[in-house]
Coordinates of N, CA and C in Angstrom, one line a residue:
M48 N 183.6 10.5 112.9 CA 183.0 10.4 111.7 C 182.4 11.6 111.5
T49 N 182.2 11.8 110.5 CA 181.6 13.7 109.9 C 180.3 13.3 109.2
V50 N 179.5 14.3 110.3 CA 178.0 14.6 109.6 C 177.8 15.6 108.6
R51 N 177.3 14.4 107.2 CA 177.2 15.6 105.8 C 175.5 15.9 106.1
V52 N 175.8 17.0 105.6 CA 174.4 18.2 105.8 C 174.5 18.6 104.3
V53 N 172.6 18.2 104.2 CA 172.1 18.9 103.5 C 171.7 20.5 103.6
I54 N 171.6 21.3 102.8 CA 170.6 22.5 103.6 C 169.4 23.3 102.6
A55 N 168.0 23.3 102.4 CA 167.4 23.4 101.9 C 166.5 24.7 102.1
D56 N 166.7 25.4 101.8 CA 165.6 27.1 102.2 C 166.2 28.0 100.7
D57 N 165.4 28.6 100.2 CA 164.8 29.3 99.3 C 165.5 30.8 99.1
Q58 N 166.1 31.1 100.7 CA 166.6 32.3 101.0 C 168.2 32.4 101.3
A59 N 169.2 32.5 100.1 CA 170.4 32.7 100.1 C 170.9 32.9 101.0
L60 N 170.6 33.6 102.1 CA 171.4 34.6 103.1 C 171.6 33.5 104.3
V61 N 170.0 32.6 104.0 CA 169.6 31.8 105.6 C 170.8 30.5 105.0
R62 N 171.0 30.3 104.3 CA 171.6 29.0 103.8 C 173.2 29.5 103.9
A63 N 173.8 30.7 103.4 CA 175.1 31.1 103.5 C 175.3 31.0 105.2
G64 N 174.4 31.6 105.9 CA 174.7 31.4 107.5 C 174.6 29.7 108.0
F65 N 173.7 29.1 107.5 CA 173.6 27.4 108.2 C 175.2 27.3 107.9
V66 N 175.5 27.7 106.5 CA 176.5 26.9 105.7 C 177.7 27.2 106.6
A67 N 178.4 28.5 106.7 CA 179.3 29.1 107.3 C 179.3 28.5 108.9
L68 N 178.6 28.5 109.5 CA 177.9 28.1 110.7 C 178.4 26.4 111.4
L69 N 178.4 25.7 110.1 CA 177.8 24.6 110.1 C 180.0 23.7 109.7
D70 N 180.0 24.4 108.4 CA 181.6 24.1 107.8 C 182.4 24.6 109.5
A71 N 181.9 25.3 109.6 CA 183.2 25.8 111.2 C 183.8 24.3 111.8
Q72 N 182.4 23.7 111.9 CA 182.5 22.7 112.5 C 183.4 21.4 112.4
D73 N 184.8 21.2 112.8 CA 185.5 19.8 112.7 C 184.9 18.3 112.3
D74 N 184.0 18.4 113.1 CA 182.9 16.9 112.4 C 181.5 17.5 111.5
I75 N 181.1 18.5 110.8 CA 180.5 18.6 109.7 C 180.4 18.8 109.0
E76 N 179.9 18.9 108.1 CA 180.4 19.5 106.6 C 179.0 19.5 105.8
V77 N 178.9 20.6 105.0 CA 177.6 20.5 104.1 C 178.2 20.6 102.6
V78 N 177.1 19.5 102.6 CA 177.9 18.8 101.4 C 176.9 19.1 100.0
G79 N 175.3 19.6 100.6 CA 174.8 20.4 99.4 C 174.1 21.1 99.6
E80 N 173.7 22.4 98.2 CA 172.7 23.5 98.9 C 171.3 23.2 98.2
A81 N 170.5 23.4 98.7 CA 168.9 23.1 97.2 C 167.8 24.6 97.6
D82 N 167.2 25.3 96.1 CA 166.6 26.7 97.0 C 165.6 26.3 96.5
N83 N 165.2 25.1 96.2 CA 163.7 24.5 96.1 C 164.0 23.1 96.7
G84 N 162.0 22.6 96.5 CA 161.8 21.5 97.5 C 162.7 20.3 96.3
E85 N 162.4 20.2 95.0 CA 162.8 19.5 94.2 C 163.9 18.8 94.5
Q86 N 165.0 20.9 94.6 CA 166.5 20.1 94.2 C 166.8 19.7 95.3
A87 N 166.6 19.6 96.6 CA 166.4 18.9 97.8 C 166.3 17.7 97.9
V88 N 165.6 16.8 97.1 CA 165.2 15.2 97.0 C 166.2 15.1 96.1
A89 N 166.6 15.7 95.4 CA 167.2 15.6 93.9 C 169.0 14.9 94.3
L90 N 169.3 15.7 95.6 CA 170.6 16.1 96.3 C 170.4 15.1 97.4
A91 N 169.0 14.9 97.8 CA 169.6 13.8 99.3 C 169.5 12.2 98.1
R92 N 169.0 12.0 97.2 CA 169.2 11.0 96.5 C 170.2 10.9 95.9
E93 N 171.1 12.1 95.1 CA 172.4 11.4 95.0 C 173.6 11.8 96.0
L94 N 173.3 12.3 96.8 CA 174.7 12.5 98.3 C 174.5 11.7 99.2
T95 N 173.0 10.8 99.3 CA 172.6 10.5 100.5 C 173.4 10.7 102.0
P96 N 172.8 12.3 102.1 CA 173.5 13.4 103.4 C 173.0 12.5 104.5
D97 N 173.5 12.4 105.7 CA 173.1 12.6 107.5 C 171.9 12.9 107.6
V98 N 172.1 14.4 107.1 CA 170.8 14.9 107.8 C 170.2 15.8 106.9
V99 N 169.1 16.5 105.9 CA 168.8 17.3 105.6 C 168.4 18.6 106.6
L100 N 168.5 19.6 106.4 CA 167.4 21.2 107.0 C 167.4 21.8 105.8
M101 N 165.6 21.2 105.8 CA 164.2 21.8 105.4 C 163.6 22.7 106.1
D102 N 163.5 23.5 104.9 CA 163.0 24.6 105.0 C 161.2 24.0 104.3
I103 N 160.0 25.0 105.3 CA 159.2 24.3 104.7 C 158.2 24.9 103.4
R104 N 158.7 26.4 103.5 CA 158.1 27.3 102.8 C 158.9 27.5 101.5
M105 N 158.9 26.5 100.1 CA 159.4 26.9 99.2 C 159.0 26.7 97.5
P106 N 159.7 27.2 96.6 CA 159.0 26.8 95.5 C 159.1 25.6 94.6
L107 N 158.7 25.4 93.4 CA 158.6 24.4 92.9 C 157.6 23.1 93.7
L108 N 158.4 22.7 94.7 CA 157.8 21.8 95.7 C 158.6 22.2 97.1
D109 N 157.2 22.2 98.1 CA 158.1 22.6 99.2 C 157.9 21.6 100.4
G110 N 158.6 22.3 101.3 CA 159.2 21.5 102.3 C 158.6 19.8 102.7
L111 N 156.9 19.9 103.0 CA 156.4 19.4 103.1 C 156.3 17.7 102.6
A112 N 156.3 18.0 100.7 CA 156.3 17.3 100.0 C 157.7 16.5 99.9
A113 N 158.4 17.2 99.8 CA 160.3 17.3 99.5 C 160.4 16.4 101.3
T114 N 160.4 16.6 102.3 CA 159.7 15.3 103.1 C 159.4 14.1 102.9
R115 N 158.1 14.4 102.5 CA 157.3 12.6 102.4 C 158.2 12.0 100.7
A116 N 158.8 13.1 100.0 CA 159.6 12.2 99.4 C 160.9 11.1 99.3
I117 N 161.6 12.1 100.6 CA 162.6 11.3 101.1 C 162.0 10.4 101.9
A118 N 161.2 10.7 102.8 CA 160.9 9.5 104.0 C 160.1 7.9 103.0
A119 N 160.0 8.3 101.8 CA 159.4 7.5 101.1 C 160.1 6.6 100.6
D120 N 161.5 6.7 100.2 CA 162.7 6.6 99.5 C 163.2 5.4 100.0
P121 N 163.6 4.0 99.8 CA 164.3 3.1 100.9 C 165.0 3.1 100.7
A122 N 165.7 3.8 99.6 CA 167.3 3.9 99.0 C 168.0 5.1 100.7
L123 N 166.8 6.1 101.1 CA 167.1 7.3 101.9 C 166.6 6.9 103.4
A124 N 166.6 5.7 103.9 CA 165.9 5.6 105.0 C 166.9 5.8 106.2
E125 N 168.0 5.8 105.7 CA 168.8 6.7 107.0 C 169.0 8.1 107.0
V126 N 168.9 8.7 106.0 CA 168.3 10.4 105.5 C 168.0 10.8 107.0
R127 N 167.6 11.4 107.8 CA 167.4 12.3 108.7 C 166.7 13.7 108.2
V128 N 165.4 14.3 108.1 CA 165.1 15.6 107.8 C 164.1 16.4 109.1
V129 N 165.1 17.3 109.4 CA 165.1 18.1 110.2 C 164.0 19.6 109.8
V130 N 163.0 19.8 110.3 CA 162.3 20.6 109.6 C 162.5 22.2 110.0
L131 N 163.1 23.3 109.1 CA 163.1 24.2 110.0 C 161.9 25.1 109.7
T132 N 161.7 26.4 110.8 CA 160.0 27.0 110.3 C 160.8 28.4 111.2
T133 N 160.0 29.1 111.4 CA 160.1 30.6 111.7 C 159.3 30.5 113.0
F134 N 158.0 29.7 113.3 CA 157.4 29.8 114.1 C 157.6 28.5 115.2
E135 N 157.5 28.4 116.2 CA 157.3 27.0 116.7 C 156.3 26.4 116.9
L136 N 154.6 26.9 116.6 CA 154.0 26.5 116.5 C 153.3 26.8 114.7
D137 N 154.1 26.3 114.1 CA 153.7 26.2 112.8 C 152.9 25.5 112.6
E138 N 151.8 25.5 111.5 CA 150.8 24.4 111.0 C 150.6 23.6 110.6
Y139 N 152.0 24.1 109.8 CA 153.0 22.8 108.6 C 153.6 21.8 109.3
V140 N 154.2 22.1 110.5 CA 154.5 21.6 111.3 C 154.9 20.0 111.7
F141 N 153.3 20.1 112.3 CA 152.9 18.3 112.5 C 153.0 17.6 111.5
E142 N 152.2 18.1 110.2 CA 152.3 17.3 109.4 C 153.7 16.9 108.3
A143 N 154.5 17.6 108.8 CA 155.6 17.6 108.4 C 156.5 15.9 109.6
M144 N 156.0 16.3 110.4 CA 156.3 15.2 111.3 C 156.0 14.0 110.7
R145 N 154.7 13.6 110.8 CA 153.8 12.7 110.6 C 154.4 12.4 109.2
S146 N 155.0 13.3 108.3 CA 155.5 13.0 106.4 C 156.5 12.3 106.8
G147 N 157.5 12.2 107.8 CA 158.8 11.6 107.9 C 159.5 12.6 108.6
A148 N 159.2 13.8 108.9 CA 160.5 14.6 109.7 C 161.1 14.0 110.9
T149 N 162.0 14.1 111.6 CA 162.6 13.8 112.6 C 162.2 14.6 113.4
G150 N 162.3 16.2 113.6 CA 162.2 17.1 114.1 C 162.1 18.3 113.7
F151 N 162.3 19.5 114.4 CA 162.0 21.0 113.7 C 162.8 21.4 115.0
L152 N 163.2 22.8 113.9 CA 164.5 23.8 114.4 C 163.3 24.8 114.3
V153 N 163.6 25.9 115.2 CA 163.1 27.3 114.5 C 164.6 28.2 114.3
K154 N 163.9 28.7 112.8 CA 165.3 29.4 112.9 C 165.7 30.0 112.9
H155 N 165.1 30.8 114.0 CA 166.3 32.2 115.4 C 166.6 31.1 116.4
T156 N 167.0 29.7 115.9 CA 167.7 28.5 116.9 C 169.1 29.1 117.6
E157 N 169.6 29.3 118.7 CA 171.1 29.9 118.9 C 172.1 28.9 118.1
P158 N 172.9 29.8 117.6 CA 173.5 29.2 117.0 C 174.4 27.3 117.3
A159 N 175.0 27.4 118.5 CA 174.9 26.4 119.2 C 174.3 25.6 119.1
D160 N 172.8 25.8 119.6 CA 171.8 25.0 119.7 C 171.4 24.2 118.0
L161 N 172.0 25.3 117.2 CA 171.7 24.1 115.7 C 172.6 22.9 115.5
V162 N 174.0 23.5 116.1 CA 175.1 22.8 116.0 C 175.2 21.4 116.7
K163 N 174.5 21.5 118.2 CA 174.0 20.9 118.8 C 172.9 19.4 118.3
A164 N 171.4 20.3 117.6 CA 171.1 19.5 116.7 C 171.0 18.6 115.7
V165 N 171.9 19.0 114.8 CA 172.4 18.3 113.9 C 173.0 17.2 114.3
R166 N 174.1 17.1 115.5 CA 175.1 16.3 115.6 C 174.0 15.1 116.6
V167 N 172.8 15.7 116.8 CA 171.9 14.5 117.8 C 170.9 13.6 117.1
V168 N 170.5 14.6 116.2 CA 169.5 13.7 115.0 C 170.7 12.7 114.2
A169 N 172.2 13.0 113.8 CA 172.9 12.3 113.1 C 173.1 11.1 114.2
A170 N 173.4 11.2 115.3 CA 173.8 10.1 115.9 C 172.6 9.3 115.9
G171 N 171.1 9.6 115.5 CA 170.2 8.6 115.6 C 169.2 8.8 116.7
D172 N 169.0 10.0 117.8 CA 168.3 10.4 117.8 C 167.1 11.4 117.9
A173 N 166.1 12.0 118.2 CA 165.0 12.2 117.2 C 164.4 13.5 117.9
L174 N 163.9 13.8 119.1 CA 163.5 14.6 119.2 C 164.3 15.9 119.7
L175 N 164.1 16.7 119.1 CA 164.5 18.3 119.2 C 163.7 19.2 119.7
S176 N 164.0 19.6 120.8 CA 163.5 20.7 122.5 C 161.7 20.1 122.3
P177 N 162.2 18.6 123.1 CA 160.6 17.8 123.2 C 159.3 18.3 123.6
G178 N 159.8 19.1 124.7 CA 158.3 19.9 125.5 C 158.0 20.8 124.2
V179 N 158.9 21.8 123.3 CA 158.1 22.5 122.2 C 157.4 21.6 121.2
T180 N 157.9 20.0 121.3 CA 157.5 19.4 119.9 C 156.4 18.6 120.6
R181 N 156.5 18.4 121.9 CA 155.0 17.8 122.5 C 153.8 18.6 122.3
R182 N 153.9 19.9 122.9 CA 153.1 21.1 123.1 C 152.4 21.5 120.8
L183 N 153.5 21.2 120.2 CA 152.8 21.0 118.9 C 151.8 20.2 118.6
V184 N 152.6 18.4 119.0 CA 151.8 17.2 118.3 C 150.3 17.8 118.9
A185 N 151.0 18.1 120.8 CA 149.0 17.8 121.2 C 148.0 18.8 120.6
E186 N 148.7 20.3 120.1 CA 148.4 21.2 119.5 C 147.1 21.0 118.2
F187 N 148.2 20.1 117.3 CA 147.6 19.5 116.1 C 146.8 18.6 115.8
A188 N 147.5 17.6 116.7 CA 146.9 16.0 116.4 C 145.2 16.3 116.0
T189 N 144.7 17.0 116.7 CA 143.4 16.6 116.7 C 142.6 17.2 115.0
H190 N 143.7 18.5 115.1 CA 143.4 18.8 113.2 C 143.9 18.3 112.6
A191 N 144.3 17.7 112.6 CA 145.5 17.0 111.5 C 144.2 16.0 110.5
K192 N 144.4 16.1 109.6 CA 143.9 15.2 108.6 C 144.1 13.6 108.6
P193 N 142.9 12.7 108.7 CA 143.2 11.3 109.0 C 144.2 10.7 107.9
A194 N 145.0 9.8 108.7 CA 146.1 9.1 108.2 C 146.3 7.5 108.6
P195 N 146.2 6.5 107.8 CA 146.4 5.5 108.5 C 147.5 5.3 109.4
V196 N 147.2 4.3 110.4 CA 147.8 4.6 111.7 C 148.2 2.9 111.7
A197 N 149.8 2.8 112.0 CA 150.0 1.4 112.2 C 149.0 0.8 113.2
E198 N 148.8 -0.5 113.6 CA 148.5 -0.6 114.7 C 148.6 -1.0 115.5
L199 N 149.0 -0.7 116.9 CA 149.3 -1.1 118.2 C 149.2 -2.5 118.7
S200 N 148.0 -3.2 118.0 CA 147.7 -4.3 119.2 C 149.1 -5.4 118.8
G201 N 150.1 -5.3 118.3 CA 151.1 -6.4 118.3 C 152.1 -5.9 119.4
L202 N 152.0 -5.0 119.8 CA 152.5 -4.6 121.0 C 152.1 -5.0 122.4
T203 N 153.0 -5.1 123.0 CA 152.9 -6.2 124.8 C 152.8 -4.6 125.7
D204 N 152.2 -5.1 127.0 CA 151.4 -4.1 127.5 C 152.7 -2.7 128.1
R205 N 154.0 -3.4 128.2 CA 154.9 -3.2 128.2 C 155.7 -2.1 127.6
E206 N 155.7 -2.6 125.9 CA 156.1 -1.6 124.9 C 154.5 -0.6 125.2
R207 N 153.6 -0.8 125.0 CA 152.7 0.6 125.3 C 153.2 1.4 126.1
E208 N 153.4 1.1 127.5 CA 154.0 2.1 128.3 C 155.3 2.6 128.2
V209 N 156.1 1.8 127.6 CA 157.3 2.9 126.7 C 156.5 3.6 125.9
M210 N 156.2 3.4 125.0 CA 155.7 3.6 124.0 C 155.3 5.7 124.5
T211 N 154.5 5.0 125.2 CA 153.6 6.2 126.3 C 154.4 7.6 126.8
L212 N 155.9 7.1 127.4 CA 156.6 7.8 127.8 C 157.4 8.3 126.7
V213 N 157.5 7.7 125.7 CA 158.5 8.4 124.0 C 157.5 9.3 124.0
A214 N 156.3 9.5 124.1 CA 155.3 10.3 123.3 C 155.6 11.4 124.5
E215 N 155.8 11.2 125.7 CA 156.2 12.4 126.7 C 157.4 12.9 126.1
G216 N 158.2 12.8 125.4 CA 159.6 13.3 125.6 C 160.6 12.5 126.2
L217 N 160.7 11.3 127.4 CA 161.3 10.9 127.9 C 162.6 10.1 126.8
T218 N 163.8 10.6 127.8 CA 164.9 9.8 126.7 C 164.9 8.3 127.8
N219 N 165.8 7.3 127.0 CA 166.0 5.8 127.4 C 166.7 6.1 128.9
A220 N 167.2 6.4 129.0 CA 167.7 6.5 130.3 C 166.4 7.5 131.1
E221 N 165.3 8.3 131.1 CA 164.3 8.7 132.1 C 163.5 7.6 131.7
I222 N 163.3 7.1 130.7 CA 162.2 5.7 130.8 C 163.1 4.6 131.7
A223 N 163.6 4.6 132.0 CA 164.6 3.4 132.6 C 164.5 3.7 134.4
E224 N 164.3 5.3 134.5 CA 164.4 5.3 136.2 C 162.5 5.6 136.0
R225 N 161.8 5.5 135.3 CA 160.8 5.8 135.6 C 160.3 4.5 135.7
L226 N 160.4 3.2 134.6 CA 160.0 1.8 135.1 C 161.2 0.8 135.9
Y227 N 161.9 1.3 136.2 CA 162.9 0.7 137.3 C 163.3 -0.6 136.5
M228 N 164.1 0.3 135.2 CA 164.5 -1.2 134.4 C 165.8 -0.1 134.5
S229 N 166.7 -0.5 133.8 CA 168.1 -0.4 133.2 C 168.2 0.3 131.6
P230 N 169.1 1.3 131.3 CA 168.7 2.1 130.0 C 169.1 1.0 128.9
A231 N 169.5 0.1 129.2 CA 170.0 -0.9 128.1 C 168.7 -1.5 127.5
T232 N 167.9 -2.0 128.8 CA 166.7 -2.7 128.1 C 165.6 -2.1 127.5
A233 N 165.4 -0.8 128.3 CA 164.2 0.7 127.6 C 164.8 0.6 126.0
R234 N 166.4 0.8 125.9 CA 166.5 0.6 124.6 C 166.1 -0.1 123.6
T235 N 166.3 -1.4 124.4 CA 165.7 -2.8 123.6 C 164.4 -2.6 123.2
H236 N 163.4 -1.6 124.4 CA 162.2 -2.0 124.3 C 162.2 -0.7 123.1
V237 N 162.4 0.4 123.3 CA 162.1 1.2 121.8 C 162.3 0.3 120.6
S238 N 163.7 -0.1 120.8 CA 164.1 -0.6 119.5 C 163.2 -1.6 118.8
R239 N 162.8 -2.1 119.7 CA 161.5 -3.7 119.2 C 160.0 -2.5 118.6
I240 N 159.6 -1.6 119.6 CA 158.7 -0.6 119.1 C 158.7 -0.3 117.3
L241 N 160.1 0.6 117.5 CA 159.7 1.1 115.6 C 160.0 -0.1 114.7
V242 N 160.6 -1.1 115.0 CA 160.5 -2.1 114.0 C 158.8 -2.6 113.8
K243 N 158.4 -3.0 115.6 CA 156.9 -3.6 114.9 C 155.9 -2.8 114.2
L244 N 156.2 -1.4 114.4 CA 155.2 -0.5 113.9 C 155.9 0.2 112.6
N245 N 157.1 -0.1 112.4 CA 157.8 0.3 111.0 C 158.1 1.6 111.1
A246 N 158.4 1.8 112.2 CA 158.5 3.6 112.5 C 160.1 4.3 112.1
R247 N 160.4 5.2 110.9 CA 161.6 5.6 111.2 C 162.3 5.9 112.2
D248 N 161.2 6.9 113.4 CA 162.2 7.1 114.5 C 161.5 7.2 115.9
R249 N 162.2 8.2 116.8 CA 160.8 8.3 118.0 C 160.1 9.8 117.8
T250 N 160.2 10.3 117.1 CA 159.3 11.1 116.9 C 158.2 10.5 116.1
Q251 N 158.7 9.5 115.2 CA 157.0 8.7 114.3 C 156.3 8.2 115.4
L252 N 157.1 8.0 116.6 CA 156.5 7.1 117.7 C 155.0 8.4 118.3
V253 N 156.2 9.2 118.3 CA 155.2 10.4 119.3 C 154.0 10.6 118.1
V254 N 154.0 10.6 117.0 CA 152.8 11.0 116.2 C 152.2 9.8 116.5
M255 N 152.6 8.8 116.2 CA 151.6 7.5 116.1 C 151.2 7.8 117.5
A256 N 151.6 7.4 118.9 CA 150.7 7.6 120.0 C 149.9 8.2 120.0
Y257 N 149.9 9.5 119.2 CA 148.6 10.5 119.0 C 147.3 10.2 118.6
E258 N 148.1 9.8 117.3 CA 147.3 9.9 116.4 C 146.1 8.0 116.4
S259 N 146.6 7.5 117.2 CA 146.0 5.8 117.5 C 145.5 6.3 118.7
G260 N 145.0 7.5 119.2 CA 144.7 7.1 120.5 C 145.0 7.0 122.2
L261 N 146.7 6.4 121.7 CA 147.3 5.7 123.6 C 147.7 6.6 124.0
V262 N 147.7 7.8 123.5 CA 148.2 9.2 123.8 C 147.5 10.2 123.7
R263 N 146.6 11.1 124.1 CA 145.4 12.2 123.8 C 145.9 13.4 124.1
P264 N 145.8 14.4 123.4 CA 146.0 15.8 123.5 C 145.6 16.1 124.9
G265 N 146.3 16.9 125.5 CA 146.0 17.7 126.9 C 145.8 16.7 127.6
W266 N 146.9 15.8 127.8 CA 147.7 14.7 129.2 C 148.4 15.6 129.6
Q267 N 148.9 16.4 129.7 CA 149.5 17.3 130.3 C 149.2 17.8 131.6

């Protein structure tokens, strides 16, 4: 399967570098480029790519608003947005994740890591660099503007336990080892939680875990 990617960045040189890197891979194809957020949303709707690499600071419509627009469109439910940022602890990244971004990458990410990240996200995984993501969420969760949070009352005790471990950045295999269950059972629990909370992916579960108080900043 070829992973189809749209790159949204207002710097032509940055886009060119990403295109050259990704198009050189046998299993990845850059199908569109956008230099502003409005164009990024339009291309997502036109091309329904697997992954959109989205810069935050762009003209006309910034990456946050563009991410929200993509995440809110039922026709784009399978499109994954990965936010591109210059700094790991960018104050806007948490908002992007809550808006529907699957994860984020810093622009100075090693080429091999960028390629790997695109493949991981396209395959349905969520957290890129879990340790950095957890630090970012912990840093900004208490400062973010209040937002409606899905009720957790419908979750079983075991599902709450699994969601807490998802918020720690654990994979299904690691959750299975921690809770003495099979990886398949862990995967089933995560899938059920996603459905019950109407969450797009594991990254959204991390955000919900913090915003609901299930996990609190500074727990590490």
